[in-house]
N, CA, C and O atoms as a printed pandas DataFrame, in Angstrom:
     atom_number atom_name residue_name chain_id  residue_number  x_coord  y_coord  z_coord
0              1         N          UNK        A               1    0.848   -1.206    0.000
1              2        CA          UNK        A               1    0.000    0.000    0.000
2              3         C          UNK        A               1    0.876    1.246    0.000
3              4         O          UNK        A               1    1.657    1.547    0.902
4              5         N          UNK        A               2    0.678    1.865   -1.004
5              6        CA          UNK        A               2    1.141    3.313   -1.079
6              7         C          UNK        A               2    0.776    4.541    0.099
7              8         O          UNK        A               2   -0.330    4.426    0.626
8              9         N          UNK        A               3    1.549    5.584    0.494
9             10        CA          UNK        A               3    1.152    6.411    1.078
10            11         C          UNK        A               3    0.279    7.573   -0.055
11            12         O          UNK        A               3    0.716    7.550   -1.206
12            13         N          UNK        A               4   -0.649    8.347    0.161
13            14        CA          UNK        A               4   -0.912    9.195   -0.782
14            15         C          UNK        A               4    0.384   10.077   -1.438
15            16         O          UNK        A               4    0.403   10.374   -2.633
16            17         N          UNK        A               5    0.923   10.264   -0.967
17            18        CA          UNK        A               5    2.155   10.893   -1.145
18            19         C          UNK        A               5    2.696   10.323   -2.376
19            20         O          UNK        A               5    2.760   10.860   -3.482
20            21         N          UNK        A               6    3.108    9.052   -1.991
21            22        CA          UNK        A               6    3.965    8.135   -2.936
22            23         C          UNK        A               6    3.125    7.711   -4.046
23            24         O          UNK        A               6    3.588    7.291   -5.107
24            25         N          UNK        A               7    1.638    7.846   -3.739
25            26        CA          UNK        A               7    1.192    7.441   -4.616
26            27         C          UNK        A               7    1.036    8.466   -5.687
27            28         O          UNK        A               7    0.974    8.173   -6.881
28            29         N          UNK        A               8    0.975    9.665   -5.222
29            30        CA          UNK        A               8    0.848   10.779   -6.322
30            31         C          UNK        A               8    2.042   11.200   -7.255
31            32         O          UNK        A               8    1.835   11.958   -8.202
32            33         N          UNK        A               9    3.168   10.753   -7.007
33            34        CA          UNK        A               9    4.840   10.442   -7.678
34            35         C          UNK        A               9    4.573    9.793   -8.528
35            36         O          UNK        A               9    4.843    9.903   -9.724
36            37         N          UNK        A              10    3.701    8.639   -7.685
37            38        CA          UNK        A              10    3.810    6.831   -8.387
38            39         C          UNK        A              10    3.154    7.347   -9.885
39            40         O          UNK        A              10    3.703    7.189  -10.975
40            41         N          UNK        A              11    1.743    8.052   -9.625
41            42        CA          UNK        A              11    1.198    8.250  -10.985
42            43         C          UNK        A              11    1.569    9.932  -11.526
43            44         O          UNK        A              11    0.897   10.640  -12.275
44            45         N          UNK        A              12    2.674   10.194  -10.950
45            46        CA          UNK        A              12    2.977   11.638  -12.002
46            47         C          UNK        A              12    4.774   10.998  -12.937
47            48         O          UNK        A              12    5.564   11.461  -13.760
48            49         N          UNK        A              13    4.658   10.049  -12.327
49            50        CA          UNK        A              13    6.006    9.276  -12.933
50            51         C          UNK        A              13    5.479    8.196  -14.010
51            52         O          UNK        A              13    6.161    7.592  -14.838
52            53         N          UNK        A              14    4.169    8.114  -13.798
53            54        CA          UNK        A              14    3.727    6.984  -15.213
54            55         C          UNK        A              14    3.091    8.173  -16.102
55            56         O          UNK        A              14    2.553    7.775  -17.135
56            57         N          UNK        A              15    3.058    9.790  -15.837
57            58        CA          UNK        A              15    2.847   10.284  -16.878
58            59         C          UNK        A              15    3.911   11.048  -17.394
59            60         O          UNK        A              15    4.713   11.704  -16.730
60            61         N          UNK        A              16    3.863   10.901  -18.827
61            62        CA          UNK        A              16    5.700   11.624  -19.546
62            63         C          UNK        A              16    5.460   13.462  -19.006
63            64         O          UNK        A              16    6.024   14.339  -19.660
64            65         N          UNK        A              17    4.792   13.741  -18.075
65            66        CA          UNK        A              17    4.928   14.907  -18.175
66            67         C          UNK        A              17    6.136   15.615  -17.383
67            68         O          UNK        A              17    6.037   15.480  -16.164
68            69         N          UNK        A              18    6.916   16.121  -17.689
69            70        CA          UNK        A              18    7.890   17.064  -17.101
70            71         C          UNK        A              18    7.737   17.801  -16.099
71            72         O          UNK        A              18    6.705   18.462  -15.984
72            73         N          UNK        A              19    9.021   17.855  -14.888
73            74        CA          UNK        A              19    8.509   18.561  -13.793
74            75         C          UNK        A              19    8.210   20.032  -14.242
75            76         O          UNK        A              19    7.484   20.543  -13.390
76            77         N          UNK        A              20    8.456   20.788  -15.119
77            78        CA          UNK        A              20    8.702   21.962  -15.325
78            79         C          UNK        A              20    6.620   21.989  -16.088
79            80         O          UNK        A              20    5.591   22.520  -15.670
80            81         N          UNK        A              21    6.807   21.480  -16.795
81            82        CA          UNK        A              21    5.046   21.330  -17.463
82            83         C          UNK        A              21    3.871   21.011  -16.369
83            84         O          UNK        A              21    2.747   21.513  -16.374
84            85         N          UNK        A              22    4.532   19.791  -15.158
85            86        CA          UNK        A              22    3.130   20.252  -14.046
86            87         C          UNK        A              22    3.491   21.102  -13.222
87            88         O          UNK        A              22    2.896   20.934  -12.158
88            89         N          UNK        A              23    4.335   22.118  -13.201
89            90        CA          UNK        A              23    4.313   23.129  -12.161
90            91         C          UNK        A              23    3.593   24.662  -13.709
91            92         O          UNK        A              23    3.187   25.817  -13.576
92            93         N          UNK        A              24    3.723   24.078  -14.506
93            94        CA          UNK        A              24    3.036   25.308  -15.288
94            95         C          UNK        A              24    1.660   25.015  -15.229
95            96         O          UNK        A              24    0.918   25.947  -14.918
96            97         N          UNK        A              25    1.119   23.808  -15.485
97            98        CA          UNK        A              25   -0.527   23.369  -15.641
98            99         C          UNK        A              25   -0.744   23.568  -14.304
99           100         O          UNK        A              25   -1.957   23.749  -14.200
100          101         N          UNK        A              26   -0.075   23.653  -12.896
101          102        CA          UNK        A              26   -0.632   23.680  -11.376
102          103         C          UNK        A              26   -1.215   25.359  -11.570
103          104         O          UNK        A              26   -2.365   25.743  -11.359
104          105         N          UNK        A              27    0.022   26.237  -12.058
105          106        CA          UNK        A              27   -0.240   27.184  -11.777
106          107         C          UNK        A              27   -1.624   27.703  -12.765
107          108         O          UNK        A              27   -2.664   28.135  -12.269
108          109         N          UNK        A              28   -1.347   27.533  -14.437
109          110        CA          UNK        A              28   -2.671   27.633  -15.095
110          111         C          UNK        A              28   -3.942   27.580  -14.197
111          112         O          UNK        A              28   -4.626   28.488  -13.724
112          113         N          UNK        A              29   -4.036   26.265  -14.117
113          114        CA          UNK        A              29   -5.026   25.954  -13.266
114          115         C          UNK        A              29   -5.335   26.957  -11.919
115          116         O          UNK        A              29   -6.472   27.406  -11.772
116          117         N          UNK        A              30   -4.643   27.163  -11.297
117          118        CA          UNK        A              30   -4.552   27.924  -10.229
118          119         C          UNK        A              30   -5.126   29.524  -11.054
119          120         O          UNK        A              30   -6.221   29.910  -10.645
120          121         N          UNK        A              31   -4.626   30.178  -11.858
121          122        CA          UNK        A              31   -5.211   31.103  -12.174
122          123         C          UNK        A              31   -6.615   31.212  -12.842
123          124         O          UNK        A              31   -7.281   32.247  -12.835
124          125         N          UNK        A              32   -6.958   30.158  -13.360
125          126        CA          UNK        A              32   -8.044   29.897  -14.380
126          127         C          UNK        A              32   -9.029   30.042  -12.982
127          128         O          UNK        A              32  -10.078   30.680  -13.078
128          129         N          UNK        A              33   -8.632   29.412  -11.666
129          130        CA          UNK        A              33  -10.030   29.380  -10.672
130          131         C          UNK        A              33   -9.672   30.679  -10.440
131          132         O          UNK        A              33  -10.700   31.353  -10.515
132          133         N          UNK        A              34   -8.680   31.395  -10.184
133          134        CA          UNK        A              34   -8.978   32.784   -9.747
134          135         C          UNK        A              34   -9.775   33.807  -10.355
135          136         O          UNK        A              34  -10.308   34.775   -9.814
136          137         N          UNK        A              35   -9.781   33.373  -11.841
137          138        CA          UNK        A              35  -10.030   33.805  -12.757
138          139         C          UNK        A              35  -11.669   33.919  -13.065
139          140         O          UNK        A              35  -12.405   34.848  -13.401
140          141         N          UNK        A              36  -11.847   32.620  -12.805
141          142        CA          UNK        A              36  -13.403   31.869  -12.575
142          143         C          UNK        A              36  -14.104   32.860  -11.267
143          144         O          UNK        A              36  -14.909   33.765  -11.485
144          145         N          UNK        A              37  -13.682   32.526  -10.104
145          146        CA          UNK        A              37  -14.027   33.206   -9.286
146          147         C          UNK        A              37  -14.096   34.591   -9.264
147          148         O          UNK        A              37  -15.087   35.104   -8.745
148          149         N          UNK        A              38  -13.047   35.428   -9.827
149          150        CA          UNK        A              38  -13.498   37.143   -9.821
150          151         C          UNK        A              38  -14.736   36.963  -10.709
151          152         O          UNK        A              38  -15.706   37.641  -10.371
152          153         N          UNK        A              39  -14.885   36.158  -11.804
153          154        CA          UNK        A              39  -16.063   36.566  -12.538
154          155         C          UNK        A              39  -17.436   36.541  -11.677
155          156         O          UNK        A              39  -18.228   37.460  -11.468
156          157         N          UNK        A              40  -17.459   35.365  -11.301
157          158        CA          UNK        A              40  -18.541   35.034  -10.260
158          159         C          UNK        A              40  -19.226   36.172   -9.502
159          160         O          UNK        A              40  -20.394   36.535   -9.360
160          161         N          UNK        A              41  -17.973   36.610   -9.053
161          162        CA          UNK        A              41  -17.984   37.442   -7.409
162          163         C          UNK        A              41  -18.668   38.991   -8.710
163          164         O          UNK        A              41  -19.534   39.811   -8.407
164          165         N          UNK        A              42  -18.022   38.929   -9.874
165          166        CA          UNK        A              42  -18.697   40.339  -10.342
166          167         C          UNK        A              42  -19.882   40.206  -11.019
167          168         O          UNK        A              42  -20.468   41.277  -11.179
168          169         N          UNK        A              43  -20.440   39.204  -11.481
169          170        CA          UNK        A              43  -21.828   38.823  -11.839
170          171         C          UNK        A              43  -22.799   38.865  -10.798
171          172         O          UNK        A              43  -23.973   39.075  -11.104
172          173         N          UNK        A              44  -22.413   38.662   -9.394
173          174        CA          UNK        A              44  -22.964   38.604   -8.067
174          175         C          UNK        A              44  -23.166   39.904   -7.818
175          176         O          UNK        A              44  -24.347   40.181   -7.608
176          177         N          UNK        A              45  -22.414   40.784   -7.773
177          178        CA          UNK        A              45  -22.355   42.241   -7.816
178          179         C          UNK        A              45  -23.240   42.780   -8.288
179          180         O          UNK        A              45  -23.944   43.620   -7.727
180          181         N          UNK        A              46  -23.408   42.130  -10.097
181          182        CA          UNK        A              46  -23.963   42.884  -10.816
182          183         C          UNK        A              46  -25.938   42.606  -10.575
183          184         O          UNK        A              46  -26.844   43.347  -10.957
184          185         N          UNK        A              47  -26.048   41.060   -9.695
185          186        CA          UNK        A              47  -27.001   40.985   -9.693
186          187         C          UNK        A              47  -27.680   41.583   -8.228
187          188         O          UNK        A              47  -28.882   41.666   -7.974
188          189         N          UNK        A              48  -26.526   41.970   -7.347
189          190        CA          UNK        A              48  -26.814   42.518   -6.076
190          191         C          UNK        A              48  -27.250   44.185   -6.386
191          192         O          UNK        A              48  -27.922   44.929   -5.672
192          193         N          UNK        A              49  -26.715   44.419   -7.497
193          194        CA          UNK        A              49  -27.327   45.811   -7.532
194          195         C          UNK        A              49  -28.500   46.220   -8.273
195          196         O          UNK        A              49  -28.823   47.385   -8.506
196          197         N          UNK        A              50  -29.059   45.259   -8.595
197          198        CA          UNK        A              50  -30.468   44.838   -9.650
198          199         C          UNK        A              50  -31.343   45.388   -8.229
199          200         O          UNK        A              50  -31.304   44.958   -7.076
200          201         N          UNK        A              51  -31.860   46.128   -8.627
201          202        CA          UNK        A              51  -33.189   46.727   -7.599
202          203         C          UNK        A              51  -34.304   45.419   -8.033
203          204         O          UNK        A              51  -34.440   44.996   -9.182
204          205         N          UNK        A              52  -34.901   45.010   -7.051
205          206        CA          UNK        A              52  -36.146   43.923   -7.376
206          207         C          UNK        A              52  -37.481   45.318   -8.006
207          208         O          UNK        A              52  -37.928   45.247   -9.151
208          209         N          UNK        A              53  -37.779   46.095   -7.336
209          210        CA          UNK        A              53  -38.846   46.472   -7.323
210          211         C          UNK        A              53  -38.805   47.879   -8.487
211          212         O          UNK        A              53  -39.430   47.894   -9.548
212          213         N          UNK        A              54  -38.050   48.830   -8.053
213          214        CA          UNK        A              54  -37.894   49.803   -9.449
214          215         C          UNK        A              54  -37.566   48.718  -10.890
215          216         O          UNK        A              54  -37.812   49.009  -12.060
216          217         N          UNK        A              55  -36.949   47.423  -10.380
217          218        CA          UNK        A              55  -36.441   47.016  -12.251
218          219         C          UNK        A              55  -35.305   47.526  -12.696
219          220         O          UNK        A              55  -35.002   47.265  -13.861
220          221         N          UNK        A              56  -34.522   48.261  -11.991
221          222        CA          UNK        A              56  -33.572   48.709  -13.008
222          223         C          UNK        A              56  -32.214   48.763  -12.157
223          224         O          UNK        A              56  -32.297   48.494  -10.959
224          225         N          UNK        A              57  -30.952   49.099  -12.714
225          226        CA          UNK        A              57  -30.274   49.137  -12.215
226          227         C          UNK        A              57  -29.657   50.071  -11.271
227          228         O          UNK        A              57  -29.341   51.168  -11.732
228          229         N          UNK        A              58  -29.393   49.802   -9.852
229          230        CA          UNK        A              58  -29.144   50.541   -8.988
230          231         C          UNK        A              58  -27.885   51.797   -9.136
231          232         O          UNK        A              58  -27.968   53.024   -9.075
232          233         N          UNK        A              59  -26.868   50.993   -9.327
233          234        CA          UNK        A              59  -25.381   51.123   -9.762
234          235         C          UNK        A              59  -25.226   50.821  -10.779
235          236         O          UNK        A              59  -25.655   49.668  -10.823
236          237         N          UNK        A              60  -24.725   51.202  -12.120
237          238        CA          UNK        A              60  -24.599   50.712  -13.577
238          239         C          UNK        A              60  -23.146   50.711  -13.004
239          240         O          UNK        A              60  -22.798   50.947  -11.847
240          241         N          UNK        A              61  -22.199   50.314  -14.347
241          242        CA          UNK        A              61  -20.920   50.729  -14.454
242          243         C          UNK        A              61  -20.610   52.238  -14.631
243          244         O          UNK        A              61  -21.120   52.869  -15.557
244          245         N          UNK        A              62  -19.775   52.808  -13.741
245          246        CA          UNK        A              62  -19.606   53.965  -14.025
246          247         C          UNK        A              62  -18.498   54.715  -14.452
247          248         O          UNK        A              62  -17.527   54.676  -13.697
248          249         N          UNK        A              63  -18.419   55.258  -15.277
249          250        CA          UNK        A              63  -16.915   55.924  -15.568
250          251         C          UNK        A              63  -16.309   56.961  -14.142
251          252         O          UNK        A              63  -16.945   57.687  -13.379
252          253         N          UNK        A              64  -14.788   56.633  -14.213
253          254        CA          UNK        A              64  -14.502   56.919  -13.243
254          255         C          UNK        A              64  -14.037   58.851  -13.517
255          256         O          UNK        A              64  -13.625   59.576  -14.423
256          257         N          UNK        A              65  -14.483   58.956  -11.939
257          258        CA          UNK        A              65  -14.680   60.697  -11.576
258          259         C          UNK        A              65  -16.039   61.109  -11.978
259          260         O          UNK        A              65  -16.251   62.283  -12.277
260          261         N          UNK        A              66  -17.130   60.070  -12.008
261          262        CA          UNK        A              66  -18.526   60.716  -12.794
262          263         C          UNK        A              66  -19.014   60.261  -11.079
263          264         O          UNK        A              66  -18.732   59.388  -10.258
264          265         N          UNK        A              67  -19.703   61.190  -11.161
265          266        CA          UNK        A              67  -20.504   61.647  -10.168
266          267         C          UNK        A              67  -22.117   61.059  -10.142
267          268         O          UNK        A              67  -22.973   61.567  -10.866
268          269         N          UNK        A              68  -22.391   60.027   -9.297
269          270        CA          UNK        A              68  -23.599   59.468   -9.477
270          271         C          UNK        A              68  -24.707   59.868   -8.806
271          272         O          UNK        A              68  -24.162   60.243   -7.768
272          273         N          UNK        A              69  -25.896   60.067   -8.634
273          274        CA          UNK        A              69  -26.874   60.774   -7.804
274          275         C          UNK        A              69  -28.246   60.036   -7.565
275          276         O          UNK        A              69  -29.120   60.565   -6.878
């Protein structure tokens, strides 16, 4: 029986991939969720500022130094 440890060697050594190629796909990956997630978090935004009852939008995007009222 393998430790998880050894076992995750065991099967990154039966794939031809290069140490240098899974520390690039770790990081890809790693940005792609960061990436994923800001979107999320600004679609959330965009639906947090959706007024239910006027219908319209509370906060649009605004150009910056414009003065909203």
């Amino acid at each position: 029986r393998l430790t998880p440890t050894q076992e995750k060697i065991w099967k990154t050594k039966k794939t031809d991939m290069t140490r240098q190629q899974q520390i690039a796909q770790r990081k890809k990956e790693k940005m792609d969720r960061r990436r994923r997630k800001r979107r999320r978090q600004k679609q959330q935004k965009v639906i947090d500022d959706y007024d239910e009852e006027d219908e319209e939008y509370i906060s649009g995007p605004t150009m910056e130094g414009q003065v909203v009222d």
